[in-house]
Amino acid sequence: MAFDLILKGGRVIDPSQKLDRIADVAFAGGKVAKIGAFGAGDASDIRDVSGRIVVPGLIDLHTHVYWGGTSLGIDAEDFCRKSGVTTCVDTGSAGPGNFAGFRKHVIEPSQVRILAYLHVSFAGIYAFSKTVMVGESEEMRLMAPAEAVAVADANRDVIVGIKVRVGRHASGTSGAAPLDIALQAANEVGLPLMCHIDFPPPSYEEVVARLRPGDVLTHAFRPFPNTPVDPQGRVKDVVREARARGVLFDIGHGKGSFAFKTARGMLANGFYPDTISSDVHALCIDGPAFDQVTTLSKFLCMGMPLNDVIAATTVNAAMALKRPELGSLKPGSVGDVTVLSVQEGKFDYVDVVGEHLTGDKRIVSEGVVIAGRWWHPEGGYKS
Ligand SMILES: [Zn+2]
């Protein structure tokens, strides 16, 4: 047998190759081997996915999956089954003081790929629940740039950047100071920074002006205050300037960070997010974020073309991570694939301020391949 697994007859959309056509995808040795047309004798495992959409395994650039170690963590494998995500990027659940447990107890045993931005605050996001909410960036004694550099440097196989949260909720009276410390750590270790914003201070303008090419602003399409558009619907100059110099704009939906109004303003200006992510955690997995396919569906229903939506959760996310072997179906890429369908009908969506949108489409996860093996659902599409 030439291959281990073949997905047969799907519509293959791979924005990394500007590919959108009916084809078979073959896997060998845990990687994508070839896209083409194959026969019954070419693999021991052949799945007929005709009528479905085959895309590179979805990357959710903003999740919280330190299950059990942090109160906001959700289970990455459960989430993957629901949402078709094959790479969960955890953003700052752990800091240098508790990353070892995240690695040993969650990342290493997980069948789903988990990468992480390491929080510059010593214990990451340690007090985030319905009843106890303490911003980990407010107490400056918790800022641990030297420790973060050491842990990030020792775990470069899974740590992709430094995370910081600033805003009234996350950094309180410390304002933007934790961002400046996190930037020092990111510079020192030579990795990108992902920065969270919430209510001012600091302002959107102050934050985005500090970010370097390749850094990621998450919660970029949040509701007022701290939005990227002005009341006249113009994208703020500082936002355009930041994109021009290579700053990346990520959605990070979550429970407080995505508004249809902001997204409409941005899309009307042709300003698509670089990456779409769910910011799924314990307090938003039952709504309003739910999962990655729901977050993607919102953009599809607001008029962003399907191929651009797929790019924002595959190749664009891989570029933000500097992991070109992810988010692509080029031969030699990791053998991760998500099988999707787009249902037509009337679907209710809600944002974080309670605005409802009736959409005419819904993206549904139908199956997952991880490392060249059919992973979910059990027995799915087996011929
Ligand atoms: Zn988050």
Coordinates of C-alpha atoms and ligand atoms in Angstrom, one line a residue:
M1 CA 0.0 0.0 0.0
A2 CA 1.4 3.4 -1.0
F3 CA -0.5 5.3 1.7
D4 CA -2.0 4.9 5.2
L5 CA -5.1 6.9 4.6
I6 CA -7.0 8.5 1.7
L7 CA -9.8 11.0 1.9
K8 CA -11.7 10.5 -1.3
G9 CA -13.8 12.9 -3.4
G10 CA -14.1 15.9 -1.1
R11 CA -13.9 19.6 -2.1
V12 CA -10.3 20.4 -1.1
I13 CA -9.8 24.0 0.0
D14 CA -6.3 24.9 0.9
P15 CA -5.6 28.6 0.9
S16 CA -1.9 28.0 1.4
Q17 CA -1.8 26.7 -2.2
K18 CA -4.8 28.7 -3.5
L19 CA -6.4 25.3 -4.0
D20 CA -10.2 24.8 -4.3
R21 CA -11.2 21.7 -6.3
I22 CA -12.5 18.1 -6.0
A23 CA -9.6 15.8 -5.2
D24 CA -8.4 13.0 -3.0
V25 CA -5.9 13.6 -0.2
A26 CA -3.4 10.9 0.7
F27 CA -1.4 10.5 4.0
A28 CA 1.7 8.5 4.8
G29 CA 4.0 8.5 7.8
G30 CA 1.8 11.0 9.7
K31 CA 2.1 13.6 7.0
V32 CA 0.2 14.8 3.9
A33 CA 1.7 12.7 1.1
K34 CA -0.1 13.8 -2.1
I35 CA -3.2 15.4 -3.5
G36 CA -4.6 13.7 -6.6
A37 CA -6.8 10.8 -7.7
F38 CA -6.3 7.4 -6.1
G39 CA -7.7 3.9 -6.3
A40 CA -9.0 1.2 -4.0
G41 CA -5.7 -0.5 -3.6
D42 CA -3.7 2.6 -2.7
A43 CA -4.4 2.6 1.1
S44 CA -5.7 0.4 3.9
D45 CA -8.0 3.1 5.1
I46 CA -10.1 4.9 2.6
R47 CA -12.9 7.4 3.6
D48 CA -15.4 8.7 1.1
V49 CA -15.9 12.3 1.9
S50 CA -17.7 13.4 -1.3
G51 CA -20.1 16.2 -0.7
R52 CA -17.9 17.5 2.2
I53 CA -15.2 20.1 2.4
V54 CA -11.6 19.0 3.2
V55 CA -9.4 21.7 4.7
P56 CA -6.1 21.7 6.6
G57 CA -6.6 20.9 10.3
L58 CA -8.2 24.0 11.9
I59 CA -5.9 26.0 14.2
D60 CA -7.7 27.9 16.9
L61 CA -5.1 30.6 17.8
H62 CA -6.8 31.6 21.1
T63 CA -8.0 28.9 23.5
H64 CA -7.6 28.0 27.2
V65 CA -7.0 24.2 27.5
Y66 CA -5.1 23.9 30.8
W67 CA -7.9 21.7 32.0
G68 CA -7.8 21.1 35.8
G69 CA -4.8 23.3 36.3
T70 CA -6.6 26.5 35.8
S71 CA -10.3 27.3 36.5
L72 CA -10.9 28.6 33.0
G73 CA -9.5 25.6 31.2
I74 CA -11.6 23.3 28.9
D75 CA -10.7 19.8 27.6
A76 CA -8.9 20.1 24.3
E77 CA -9.9 16.7 23.0
D78 CA -13.6 17.2 23.7
F79 CA -13.4 20.6 22.0
C80 CA -11.7 19.1 19.0
R81 CA -14.5 16.5 18.6
K82 CA -17.1 19.3 18.6
S83 CA -15.3 22.0 16.7
G84 CA -12.8 20.3 14.3
V85 CA -9.8 22.0 15.8
T86 CA -6.6 20.0 15.5
T87 CA -4.3 22.6 16.9
C88 CA -5.3 24.4 20.1
V89 CA -3.1 27.4 20.9
D90 CA -3.4 28.1 24.6
T91 CA -2.9 31.8 25.3
G92 CA -1.5 32.5 28.7
S93 CA -3.3 30.0 30.9
A94 CA 0.1 29.1 32.3
G95 CA 3.0 31.3 33.3
P96 CA 6.5 30.2 34.1
G97 CA 5.5 29.2 37.6
N98 CA 3.1 26.5 36.4
F99 CA 4.0 25.7 32.8
A100 CA 5.7 22.4 33.7
G101 CA 2.4 20.9 34.9
F102 CA 0.6 22.1 31.7
R103 CA 3.3 20.4 29.6
K104 CA 3.4 17.1 31.5
H105 CA -0.2 16.6 32.4
V106 CA -2.0 18.2 29.4
I107 CA 0.1 18.9 26.4
E108 CA 2.1 15.7 26.3
P109 CA -0.8 13.2 26.8
S110 CA -3.1 15.1 24.4
Q111 CA -3.8 13.6 21.0
V112 CA -4.8 17.1 19.8
R113 CA -1.8 19.3 19.2
I114 CA -1.4 22.0 21.8
L115 CA 0.9 25.0 21.4
A116 CA 1.2 27.8 23.9
Y117 CA 1.8 31.5 24.4
L118 CA 3.5 31.7 27.9
H119 CA 2.1 34.3 30.2
V120 CA 4.6 36.9 31.5
S121 CA 2.7 36.8 34.8
F122 CA 4.1 34.1 37.1
A123 CA 1.1 31.7 37.4
G124 CA -0.7 32.7 34.2
I125 CA -4.5 33.3 34.4
Y126 CA -4.9 31.8 37.9
A127 CA -8.2 33.3 39.2
F128 CA -10.8 33.4 36.5
S129 CA -14.2 32.0 37.4
K130 CA -17.8 33.0 37.9
T131 CA -17.1 33.9 41.6
V132 CA -13.4 34.7 41.8
M133 CA -11.9 37.1 39.3
V134 CA -8.5 38.6 39.9
G135 CA -6.5 40.1 37.0
E136 CA -3.1 38.4 36.9
S137 CA -1.5 41.5 35.3
E138 CA -2.4 44.0 38.0
E139 CA 0.0 42.8 40.8
M140 CA 3.4 43.9 39.5
R141 CA 5.2 41.5 41.9
L142 CA 3.8 38.7 39.7
M143 CA 5.5 40.0 36.6
A144 CA 8.2 37.4 35.8
P145 CA 10.0 38.4 32.6
A146 CA 13.3 36.6 33.4
E147 CA 11.5 33.4 34.4
A148 CA 9.3 33.6 31.3
V149 CA 12.3 33.9 29.0
A150 CA 14.0 30.9 30.7
V151 CA 10.8 28.7 30.4
A152 CA 10.1 29.7 26.9
D153 CA 13.6 29.1 25.8
A154 CA 13.6 25.6 27.4
N155 CA 10.3 24.7 25.7
R156 CA 10.6 26.1 22.2
D157 CA 9.0 22.9 20.7
V158 CA 5.6 23.9 22.2
I159 CA 5.9 27.6 23.3
V160 CA 5.3 29.9 20.4
G161 CA 5.3 33.3 22.1
I162 CA 4.7 35.4 25.1
K163 CA 1.2 36.4 26.3
V164 CA 0.1 39.4 28.3
R165 CA -3.3 40.8 29.2
V166 CA -3.8 44.5 29.8
G167 CA -7.0 46.5 30.4
R168 CA -9.2 47.6 33.3
H169 CA -10.1 43.9 34.1
A170 CA -6.7 42.3 33.5
S171 CA -4.1 44.9 34.6
G172 CA -6.2 47.4 36.6
T173 CA -4.2 50.2 38.0
S174 CA -1.0 48.9 36.3
G175 CA -2.4 49.9 32.9
A176 CA 0.1 49.2 30.1
A177 CA 3.1 48.6 32.2
P178 CA 2.8 44.8 32.0
L179 CA 2.7 45.1 28.2
D180 CA 6.1 46.8 28.3
I181 CA 7.5 44.1 30.5
A182 CA 6.1 41.4 28.2
L183 CA 7.6 43.1 25.2
Q184 CA 11.0 43.0 26.9
A185 CA 10.6 39.2 27.5
A186 CA 9.4 38.6 23.9
N187 CA 12.4 40.6 22.6
E188 CA 14.9 38.8 24.8
V189 CA 13.7 35.3 23.8
G190 CA 13.0 36.2 20.1
L191 CA 9.4 35.2 20.0
P192 CA 6.2 37.0 19.1
L193 CA 3.9 38.6 21.7
M194 CA 0.1 38.1 21.9
C195 CA -1.6 41.0 23.7
H196 CA -5.1 41.0 25.1
I197 CA -7.0 44.2 25.5
D198 CA -10.3 44.9 27.4
F199 CA -11.7 48.1 28.8
P200 CA -9.3 51.1 28.9
P201 CA -6.9 52.0 30.3
P202 CA -4.8 51.4 28.3
S203 CA -6.5 52.5 25.0
Y204 CA -6.6 50.4 21.8
E205 CA -4.3 53.1 20.3
E206 CA -1.7 52.9 23.1
V207 CA -1.6 49.1 22.9
V208 CA -1.4 48.7 19.1
A209 CA 1.2 51.5 18.8
R210 CA 3.6 49.4 20.9
L211 CA 3.3 46.1 19.0
R212 CA 6.0 44.9 16.7
P213 CA 5.8 43.2 13.3
G214 CA 4.5 39.6 13.9
D215 CA 3.0 40.4 17.3
V216 CA -0.7 39.6 17.6
L217 CA -3.5 41.8 19.0
T218 CA -6.3 39.6 20.2
H219 CA -9.8 40.7 20.9
A220 CA -9.2 43.0 18.0
F221 CA -12.9 43.4 17.0
R222 CA -14.2 44.0 20.6
P223 CA -17.2 46.1 21.4
F224 CA -17.0 49.8 22.4
P225 CA -15.0 51.0 24.3
N226 CA -11.6 50.2 22.8
T227 CA -12.7 49.5 19.3
P228 CA -10.7 49.7 16.1
V229 CA -13.3 51.8 14.3
D230 CA -14.4 55.4 15.0
P231 CA -18.0 56.5 15.3
Q232 CA -18.1 57.4 11.6
G233 CA -17.2 53.9 10.7
R234 CA -13.6 54.6 9.7
V235 CA -10.8 52.3 10.7
K236 CA -8.5 54.2 13.1
D237 CA -5.2 55.4 11.5
V238 CA -3.2 53.7 14.2
V239 CA -4.8 50.4 13.3
R240 CA -4.1 50.8 9.6
E241 CA -0.5 51.7 10.4
A242 CA -0.1 48.7 12.6
R243 CA -1.3 46.3 9.9
A244 CA 1.0 48.0 7.3
R245 CA 4.0 47.2 9.5
G246 CA 2.9 43.6 10.1
V247 CA 1.0 43.6 13.4
L248 CA -1.6 40.8 13.2
F249 CA -5.3 41.2 14.2
D250 CA -6.9 38.2 15.9
I251 CA -10.6 37.8 16.9
G252 CA -10.4 35.9 20.3
H253 CA -14.2 35.9 20.7
G254 CA -14.6 34.8 24.3
K255 CA -17.3 36.1 26.6
G256 CA -16.6 39.8 26.2
S257 CA -14.5 40.4 23.1
F258 CA -16.5 40.2 19.9
A259 CA -19.3 42.5 18.6
F260 CA -21.1 42.2 15.3
K261 CA -21.2 46.0 15.2
T262 CA -17.4 46.3 15.2
A263 CA -17.1 43.4 12.8
R264 CA -19.6 45.0 10.3
G265 CA -17.6 48.3 10.5
M266 CA -14.3 46.5 9.9
L267 CA -15.6 44.3 7.0
A268 CA -17.2 47.3 5.4
N269 CA -13.7 48.8 5.2
G270 CA -12.4 45.6 3.7
F271 CA -10.4 45.0 6.9
Y272 CA -10.6 41.2 7.5
P273 CA -9.1 39.7 10.6
D274 CA -5.8 38.0 10.0
T275 CA -6.9 35.1 12.2
I276 CA -10.3 34.0 13.6
S277 CA -10.2 32.3 17.0
S278 CA -12.7 31.4 19.6
D279 CA -11.0 32.3 23.0
V280 CA -12.9 29.3 24.2
H281 CA -12.8 28.9 28.0
A282 CA -15.0 27.6 30.8
L283 CA -17.2 30.8 30.9
C284 CA -17.9 31.1 27.2
I285 CA -18.1 27.5 25.9
D286 CA -21.8 27.4 26.5
G287 CA -22.2 30.7 24.7
P288 CA -21.7 33.3 23.4
A289 CA -18.4 31.9 21.8
F290 CA -19.3 28.1 21.9
D291 CA -16.5 27.0 19.6
Q292 CA -14.4 27.6 16.6
V293 CA -16.8 26.6 13.8
T294 CA -19.5 28.9 15.3
T295 CA -17.0 31.8 15.4
L296 CA -16.1 31.0 11.8
S297 CA -19.8 30.8 10.8
K298 CA -20.4 34.3 12.1
F299 CA -17.8 35.7 9.7
L300 CA -19.2 33.7 6.8
C301 CA -22.7 35.0 7.5
M302 CA -21.4 38.6 7.7
G303 CA -20.1 38.2 4.1
M304 CA -16.5 37.1 4.5
P305 CA -15.9 34.6 1.6
L306 CA -15.5 31.0 2.7
N307 CA -11.9 30.7 1.4
D308 CA -10.9 33.7 3.4
V309 CA -12.6 32.3 6.5
I310 CA -10.7 29.1 6.1
A311 CA -7.4 31.0 5.5
A312 CA -8.0 32.8 8.8
T313 CA -8.0 29.5 10.7
T314 CA -5.3 27.6 8.7
V315 CA -2.5 29.2 6.8
N316 CA -2.7 32.7 8.5
A317 CA -2.7 31.1 11.9
A318 CA 0.3 28.9 11.0
M319 CA 2.2 32.0 9.8
A320 CA 1.4 33.8 13.1
L321 CA 2.8 30.7 14.9
K322 CA 5.8 30.6 12.5
R323 CA 4.9 26.9 11.9
P324 CA 4.5 26.6 8.1
E325 CA 4.1 22.8 8.5
L326 CA 0.7 23.4 10.0
G327 CA -2.4 24.9 8.3
S328 CA -1.5 23.5 4.8
L329 CA -2.0 20.4 2.7
K330 CA 1.3 20.8 0.8
P331 CA 3.1 17.4 0.7
G332 CA 5.2 17.0 3.8
S333 CA 2.9 19.1 6.0
V334 CA 1.6 17.6 9.2
G335 CA -1.2 15.1 8.4
D336 CA -4.0 17.1 10.1
V337 CA -7.3 17.7 8.3
T338 CA -10.7 18.9 9.2
V339 CA -13.8 17.7 7.2
L340 CA -16.5 20.4 7.1
S341 CA -19.8 21.0 5.7
V342 CA -21.7 24.3 5.1
Q343 CA -25.4 23.9 6.0
E344 CA -28.0 26.3 4.5
G345 CA -30.9 27.5 6.6
K346 CA -31.8 30.0 9.3
F347 CA -29.4 30.0 12.2
D348 CA -29.3 32.3 15.3
Y349 CA -26.0 33.8 16.3
V350 CA -25.3 36.0 19.3
D351 CA -22.3 38.3 20.1
V352 CA -21.0 39.3 23.6
V353 CA -23.3 42.3 23.9
G354 CA -26.4 40.3 23.2
E355 CA -27.0 41.3 19.6
H356 CA -28.5 38.5 17.6
L357 CA -27.9 37.8 13.9
T358 CA -29.9 35.5 11.8
G359 CA -27.5 33.8 9.4
D360 CA -28.2 31.7 6.4
K361 CA -25.2 29.4 6.8
R362 CA -23.6 27.3 9.4
I363 CA -20.2 25.6 9.3
V364 CA -20.2 22.2 10.8
S365 CA -17.3 19.9 11.7
E366 CA -17.9 16.4 10.2
G367 CA -14.6 14.7 10.9
V368 CA -11.0 15.0 11.9
V369 CA -7.7 13.5 10.9
I370 CA -4.7 14.0 13.2
A371 CA -1.2 13.0 12.3
G372 CA -2.4 11.0 9.2
R373 CA -4.9 8.9 11.1
W374 CA -8.7 9.2 11.1
W375 CA -9.4 10.5 14.6
H376 CA -13.1 11.4 14.8
P377 CA -15.9 10.3 14.5
E378 CA -15.1 6.7 15.1
G379 CA -15.7 4.7 11.9
G380 CA -16.8 7.9 10.0
Y381 CA -17.0 7.6 6.1
K382 CA -15.3 4.2 6.1
S383 CA -15.9 2.5 2.8
Ligands
ZN1 ZN -8.3 34.3 26.4

